[in-house]
Every structure is written in C-alpha cells, then in structure tokens.
XYZ file of N, CA and C in Angstrom:
282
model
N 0.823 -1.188 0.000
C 0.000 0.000 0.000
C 0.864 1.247 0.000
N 1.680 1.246 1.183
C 2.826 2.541 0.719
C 3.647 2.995 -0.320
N 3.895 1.710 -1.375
C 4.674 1.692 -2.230
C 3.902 2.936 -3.069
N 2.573 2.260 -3.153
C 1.425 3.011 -4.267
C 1.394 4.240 -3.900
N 1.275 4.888 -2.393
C 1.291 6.014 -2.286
C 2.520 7.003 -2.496
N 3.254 6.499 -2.487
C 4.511 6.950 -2.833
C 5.209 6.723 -4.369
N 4.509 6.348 -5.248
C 4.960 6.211 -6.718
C 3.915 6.078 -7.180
N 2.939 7.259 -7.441
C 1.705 6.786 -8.536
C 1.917 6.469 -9.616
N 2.976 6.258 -10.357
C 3.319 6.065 -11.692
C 2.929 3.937 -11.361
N 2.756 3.704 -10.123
C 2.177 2.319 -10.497
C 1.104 1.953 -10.897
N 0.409 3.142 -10.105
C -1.114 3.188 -10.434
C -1.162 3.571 -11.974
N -0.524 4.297 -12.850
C -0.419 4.912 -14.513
C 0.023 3.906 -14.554
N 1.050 2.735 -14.364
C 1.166 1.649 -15.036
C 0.098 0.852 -15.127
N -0.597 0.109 -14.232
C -1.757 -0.165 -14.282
C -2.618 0.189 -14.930
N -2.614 0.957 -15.354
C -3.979 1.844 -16.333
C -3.363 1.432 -17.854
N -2.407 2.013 -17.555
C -1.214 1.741 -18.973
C -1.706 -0.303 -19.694
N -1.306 -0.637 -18.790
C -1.386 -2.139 -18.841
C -2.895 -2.814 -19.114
N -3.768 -2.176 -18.313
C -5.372 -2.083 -18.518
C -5.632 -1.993 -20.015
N -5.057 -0.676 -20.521
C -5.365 0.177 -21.908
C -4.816 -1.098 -22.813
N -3.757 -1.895 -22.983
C -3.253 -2.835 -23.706
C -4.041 -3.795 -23.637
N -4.732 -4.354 -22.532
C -5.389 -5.802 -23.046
C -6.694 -5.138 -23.507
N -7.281 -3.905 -23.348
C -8.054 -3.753 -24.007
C -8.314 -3.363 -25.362
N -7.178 -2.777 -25.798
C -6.785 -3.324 -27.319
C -7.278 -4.287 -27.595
N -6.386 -5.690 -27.134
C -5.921 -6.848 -27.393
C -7.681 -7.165 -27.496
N -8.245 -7.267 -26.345
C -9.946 -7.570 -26.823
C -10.254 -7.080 -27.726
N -10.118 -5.884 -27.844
C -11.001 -5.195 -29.729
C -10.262 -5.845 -30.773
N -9.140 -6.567 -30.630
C -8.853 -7.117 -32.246
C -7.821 -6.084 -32.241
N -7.219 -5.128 -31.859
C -6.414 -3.734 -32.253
C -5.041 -3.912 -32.064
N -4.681 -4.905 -31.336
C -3.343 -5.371 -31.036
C -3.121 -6.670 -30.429
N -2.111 -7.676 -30.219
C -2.199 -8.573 -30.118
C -1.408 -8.549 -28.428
N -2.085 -9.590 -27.889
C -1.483 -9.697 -26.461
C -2.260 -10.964 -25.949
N -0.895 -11.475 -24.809
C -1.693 -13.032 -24.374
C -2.151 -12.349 -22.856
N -2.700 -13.611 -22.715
C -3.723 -13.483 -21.429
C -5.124 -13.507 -21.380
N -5.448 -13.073 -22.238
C -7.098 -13.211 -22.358
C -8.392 -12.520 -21.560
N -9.121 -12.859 -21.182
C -9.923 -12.639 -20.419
C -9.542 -12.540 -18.751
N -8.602 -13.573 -18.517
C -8.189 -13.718 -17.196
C -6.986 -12.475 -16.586
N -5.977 -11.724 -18.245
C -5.167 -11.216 -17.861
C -6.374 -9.590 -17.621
N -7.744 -9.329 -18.136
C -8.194 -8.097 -19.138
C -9.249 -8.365 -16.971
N -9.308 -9.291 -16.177
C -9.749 -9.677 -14.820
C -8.922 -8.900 -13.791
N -7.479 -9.192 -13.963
C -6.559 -9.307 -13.211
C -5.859 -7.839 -13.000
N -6.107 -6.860 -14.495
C -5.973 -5.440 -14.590
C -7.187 -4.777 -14.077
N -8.193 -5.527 -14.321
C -9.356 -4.241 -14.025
C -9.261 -4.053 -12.402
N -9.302 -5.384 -11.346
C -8.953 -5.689 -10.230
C -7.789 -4.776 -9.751
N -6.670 -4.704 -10.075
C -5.533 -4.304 -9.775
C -5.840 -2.681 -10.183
N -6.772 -1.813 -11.235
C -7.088 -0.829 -11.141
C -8.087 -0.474 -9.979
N -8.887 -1.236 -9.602
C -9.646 -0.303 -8.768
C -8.947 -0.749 -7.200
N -8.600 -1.380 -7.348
C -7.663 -1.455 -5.764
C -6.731 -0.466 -5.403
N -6.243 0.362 -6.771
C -5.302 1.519 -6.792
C -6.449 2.522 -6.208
N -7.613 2.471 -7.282
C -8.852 3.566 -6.913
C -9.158 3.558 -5.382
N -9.459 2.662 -5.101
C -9.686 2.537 -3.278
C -8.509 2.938 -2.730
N -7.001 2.638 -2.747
C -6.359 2.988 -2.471
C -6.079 4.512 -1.931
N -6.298 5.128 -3.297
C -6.003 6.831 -3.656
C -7.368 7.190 -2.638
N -8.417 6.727 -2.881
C -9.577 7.696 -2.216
C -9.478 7.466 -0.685
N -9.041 6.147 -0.234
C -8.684 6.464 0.822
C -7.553 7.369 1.920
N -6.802 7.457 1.070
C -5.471 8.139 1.157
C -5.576 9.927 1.361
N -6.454 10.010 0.515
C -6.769 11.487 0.215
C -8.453 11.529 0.639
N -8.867 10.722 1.644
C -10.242 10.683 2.203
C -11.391 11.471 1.362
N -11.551 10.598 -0.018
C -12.424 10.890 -0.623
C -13.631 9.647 -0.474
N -14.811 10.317 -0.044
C -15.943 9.253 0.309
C -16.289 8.660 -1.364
N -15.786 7.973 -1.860
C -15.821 7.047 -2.922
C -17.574 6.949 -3.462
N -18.006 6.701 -2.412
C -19.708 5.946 -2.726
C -20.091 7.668 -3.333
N -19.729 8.443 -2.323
C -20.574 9.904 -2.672
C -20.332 10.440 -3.914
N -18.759 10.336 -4.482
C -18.141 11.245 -5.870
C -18.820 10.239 -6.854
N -18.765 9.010 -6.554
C -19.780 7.928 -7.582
C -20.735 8.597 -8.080
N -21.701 8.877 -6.886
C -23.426 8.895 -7.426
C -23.170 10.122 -7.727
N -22.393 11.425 -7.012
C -22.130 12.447 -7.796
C -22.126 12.739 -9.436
N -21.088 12.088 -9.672
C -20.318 11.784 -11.090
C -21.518 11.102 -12.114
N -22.385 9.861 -11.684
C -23.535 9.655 -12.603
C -24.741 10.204 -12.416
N -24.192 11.381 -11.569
C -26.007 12.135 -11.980
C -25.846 13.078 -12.736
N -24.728 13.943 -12.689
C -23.968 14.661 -13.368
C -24.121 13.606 -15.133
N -23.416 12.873 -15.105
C -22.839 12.437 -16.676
C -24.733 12.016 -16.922
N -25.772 11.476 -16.171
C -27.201 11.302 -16.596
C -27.653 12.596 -16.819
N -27.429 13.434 -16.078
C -28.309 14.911 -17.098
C -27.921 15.439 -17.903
N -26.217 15.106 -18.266
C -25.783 15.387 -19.958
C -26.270 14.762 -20.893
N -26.519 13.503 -20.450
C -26.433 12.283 -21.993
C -27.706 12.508 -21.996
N -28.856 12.890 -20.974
C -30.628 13.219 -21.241
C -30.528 14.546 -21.821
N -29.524 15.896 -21.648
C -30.203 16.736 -22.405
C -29.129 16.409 -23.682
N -28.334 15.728 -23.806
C -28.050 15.418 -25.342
C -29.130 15.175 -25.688
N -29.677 13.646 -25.486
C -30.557 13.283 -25.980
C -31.900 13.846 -26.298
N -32.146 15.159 -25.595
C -33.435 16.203 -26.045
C -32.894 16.844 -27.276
N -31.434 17.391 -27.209
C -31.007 18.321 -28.011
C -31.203 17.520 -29.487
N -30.309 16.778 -29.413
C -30.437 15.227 -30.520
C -32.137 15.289 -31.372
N -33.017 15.188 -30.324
C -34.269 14.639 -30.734
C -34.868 16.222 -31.102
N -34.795 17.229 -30.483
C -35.296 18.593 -31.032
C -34.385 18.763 -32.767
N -33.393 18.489 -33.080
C -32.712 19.236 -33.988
C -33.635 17.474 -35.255
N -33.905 16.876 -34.531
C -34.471 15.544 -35.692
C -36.026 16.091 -36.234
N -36.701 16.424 -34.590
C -37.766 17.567 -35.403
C -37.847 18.779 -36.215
N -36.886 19.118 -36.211
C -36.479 20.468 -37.266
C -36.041 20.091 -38.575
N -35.640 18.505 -38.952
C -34.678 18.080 -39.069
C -33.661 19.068 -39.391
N -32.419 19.024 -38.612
C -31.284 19.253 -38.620
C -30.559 18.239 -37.860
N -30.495 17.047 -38.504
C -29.752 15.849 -37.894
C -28.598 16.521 -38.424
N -27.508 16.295 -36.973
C -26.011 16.479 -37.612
C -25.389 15.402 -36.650
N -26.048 13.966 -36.683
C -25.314 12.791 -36.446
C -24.381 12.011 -37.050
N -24.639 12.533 -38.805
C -24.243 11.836 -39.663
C -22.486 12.601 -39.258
C-alpha cells in the first residue's frame, strides 16, 4: 500500500497495462492473457482507486453517485437536443 502512495506512476502503469489488453480484446493489437489477464488489470485498477480515495479521504460511494447524476443529465439533455434538432430536421449525427 505505501509503495502506491509513494509512486503513482504504479497506479499509470496499471492503467497503462489495462489500456493494452483492451486493445488486445477489440482485435487492435495482439497480447496473451485473455480474459483472465483483461480480470486481473481491471482488479488491480480499482484497488489503486480505493487505495487513492482512501489516502486522500475521498468518500468514494458519494463522488460515484455524484459523477452519474452529473454524466445522466448530460447524456438526457443530449438526448433532447439530438431529438429537437431531428424535429427540425437538422440531424447532424451523420
């Protein structure tokens, strides 16, 4: 645990390493491990996440529901904006 707090560049490795097998799932690059290695990163990322929020006493559960009520009333008034400019049509999805 101290190590992490003291070198976040493990935690950016981790992410780093995350970002590669998820390539490797889309077909975008090739890498072994599979499913079990694409388990073993996501795990090892949010253990960093708990880590950091505890460290810097961020109530985790609260910035959560924060963060998706926030990102739910963007993607709903996209989705008005979206659907008003289809009644006008002025689709500019294409």
């Amino acid at each position: 645990m101290t190590e992490l707090l003291t070198k976040p560049k493990i935690f950016v490795g981790d992410v780093g390493d995350l970002a590669k097998i998820v390539m490797a799932q889309e077909g975008v690059r090739d890498m072994p491990g599979g499913r079990a290695a694409l388990e073993h990163e996501l795990a090892d990322c949010l253990w960093s996440v708990l880590i950091l929020a505890h460290r810097y006493n961020v109530d985790l559960n609260a910035a959560f529901l924060r963060t998706m009520d926030g990102l739910n009333q963007s993607i709903t008034a996209r989705g008005r904006r979206d659907a008003d400019q289809r009644e006008r049509g002025q689709d500019d999805t294409v």
